[in-house]
Amino acid sequence: MNAIKSFNTRLVSLFLLTAVCIPSISVPCRAENQVLTVWAMGEEGVRISAMARKFEQENPGVTVVTQAIPWDAAHEKLLTVVVGGLPPDVSQMGTTWMAEFATLKAFEPLDEYIGKSKEIQKEKFFSGSWDTGVVKGKVFGIPWYVDTRLLFYRKDLFAKAGITHEPKTWAELKAACKALQKDENGDGKIDRFGIALPVGDWGVFLPFVWQNGGDEFHPASPKYKEALEFYASFFKENLAPSGRAADIDLFQAFKTGFYSMFISGPWMVELIEKELPELEGKWGVAAMPKKQRGTSFVGGCNLVIFKDSKKKELAWKFLEFMSRTDNQIEWHKMLKSLPAVKDAWKDSSLADHAMLKVFGQQMEDVQSPPIVPEWEQIASQINTVMESVILSPHGEAEHIDELLADHEKKINDSVKSHESGGIRVDMFLYTALTMLCGILFLYFFITNKIWMTDRTGERRKAERATQSLAFFNELKKSVPGFLFVLPAVIILSLFLFIPILASFMISLTDWNIYGLADVSHINFIGFKNYSKVFHDPIFWKSLWNTLFFTAAGVPFTIMLSLLCAVVLNEKFVRWKTFFRTAYFLPVVSTIVAVAVVWRWIYNPEYGILNYLLKSVGLPEFNWLSDPRTALASLILMAAWKNFGYNMIIFLAGLQSIPEALYESARIDGANVWQLFIHVTLPGLRPTMIFVMVMSTIGYLQFFAEPYVMTNKGGPLNSTMSIVLYMYNQGFKFFQLGYASALAYVLFGIIFLFTFLQIRLRKAGFETAV
């Protein structure tokens, strides 16, 4: 229930903030004592203060307040301040976030400013990068820095394999991979691969689609299919590692020649120089191989001005300052990021750098994913299709055709989701309120009519008056009591009752990102979301995963915790305090820390678990990347993390069992097992009910384990849980109505399981008595 309450509270907070926010009216900036607030993420947020001081020196009377935001919290923090109407003046913005926040009407359109500017003009920037700031024909962001993807390769290994130059076409790329592929020890297993490609990363896959003349919105087209089959062929032919081999450390693999090529961005140049100095002169970068084109992905970040900023002119002046060629060069030297302004590439630090200048050449042929607010949902679907084709044993052409046709249908549904039919929610609420008033009026009219025709009406009125007087007298006596409970009632109403009611109302609407921007886009659709839930294959997959996780995890955790509690309760055990503390430590450890430990344990190449299996002659497993073992791996980790809590509760229950019962049983000749079955377990019955109910509720809401361990539900949704699916729908894809319906379905499942457990245990207890 905690996950549902948290979800409801966050959802209603978002709703209330949306309802009460009043757009601020921009006013002209004063000439002095101006304060400009600038947000940036990650290392940029730390380093931008130096540029802010330079801006202050050029603009006396101006103070720039910079705020560094961690990348993993940036999206949620930006969304919160936008909905709350308290954004900064200027902010760094990821290119794939532009459409989402523009749909929320968070940004100030910049076309008018650009028309008056001499510093910022479209032709001064790379066209692919400029397009990332354009949403529905309006410019909302100015490119700050850029990045693109290139092919990193080992020159020395190419030479040994007889490859004379970097691959320039698809055919040459495939041929190079085949030449580099090796089975060195003759055991039938590939020991050296040609290239490393991710199994589910749209950012690496989509350039192949673009190179073949395809696009993201038509995956059922022949060009898209050909690109997908070409990409998947690297895995089918063992030219790219998958399974266990895919999880090896990138630097170690590149150093040893485990694979000789991979695709990455400009940040990798400095990292390789730092991490692998012994490879100096032995590696290089090359433009993406061509089919029809040699297109690569363009990323980076933009600078935006928020619509609620009261210092828009000063904010625009800061954007012009950051777009100056000299400042673009200075920023590159400071952070090693690639300039968005083309003139900055003439500087010797870029033009004379053997690696970086190739990135500049590639920037002439780049493309960004479509700037639409539904992109996160579409990208997630692309990753799922990639995993299905690459990891599934069924990769035949007809299977791919069906998969891509369904994929295209889902994309169309995602893009058109804001056009769903229904009654506008404001009209629905108005109609419902009118009908309620009409019903109340009719009720009082009828009751008053009956009184008028009743012969004993006067007597009844007198009785009612007497009852009312008595009621109000009792009410006066209860006023102090009501005042005492009023604070608790208000708090519970604000943070529990109202959120529950509001989230249920939201589940009857099609509220999505368009509704966050304009409530007139919210439609009342009745129980369509609930119907959609039960026709959603991912919901059924997540339900099965959740039930299996609970059915296997709860008994295993309870047995483990009970075993430890029984052992620690024995008198002969020494250092009890130490063991209790040690076993309880995982409970209070953060899931991130636990994930670091268990990722090492599950590492397919260096993990202790595979080492133990190999030492006794058993087969090794790719624990987290194999759909057959991923969920079981999470169950084992969850049991280890949670058993200490139940162990403490069982210890308390064991110590409440009278010792006289054990002594009597021993006198009667009971052995250790009989004592456990006939004394310990019956004595722990109330404790067992509590532990089982709480563990079941907790396991039914499992979320953190797949979120941090398996890339949020992968592979192939084999670890997707209902709570994680609900989170993705609500706070990643902004399908708030559908996410609310999922929350109530989960509530129903938890309620049903809890009710059945209590009834069954109660029935068993009554039978025993």
XYZ file of C-alpha atoms in Angstrom, residues 11-22 83-84 511 515-519 522:
21
model
C -0.166 12.486 -8.504
C -2.521 14.702 -6.555
C 0.277 17.100 -5.630
C 0.913 17.439 -9.341
C -2.829 17.944 -9.902
C -3.149 20.605 -7.192
C -0.078 22.453 -8.404
C -1.444 22.407 -11.944
C -4.804 23.694 -10.740
C -3.500 26.554 -8.622
C -0.624 27.758 -10.754
C -1.199 31.191 -12.290
C 4.251 22.778 -12.643
C 4.787 24.815 -9.478
C -5.120 12.683 -18.402
C -3.680 17.629 -19.848
C -0.835 18.874 -17.649
C -0.424 21.793 -20.037
C -4.135 22.508 -20.520
C -6.920 20.951 -18.431
C -8.580 16.098 -20.110
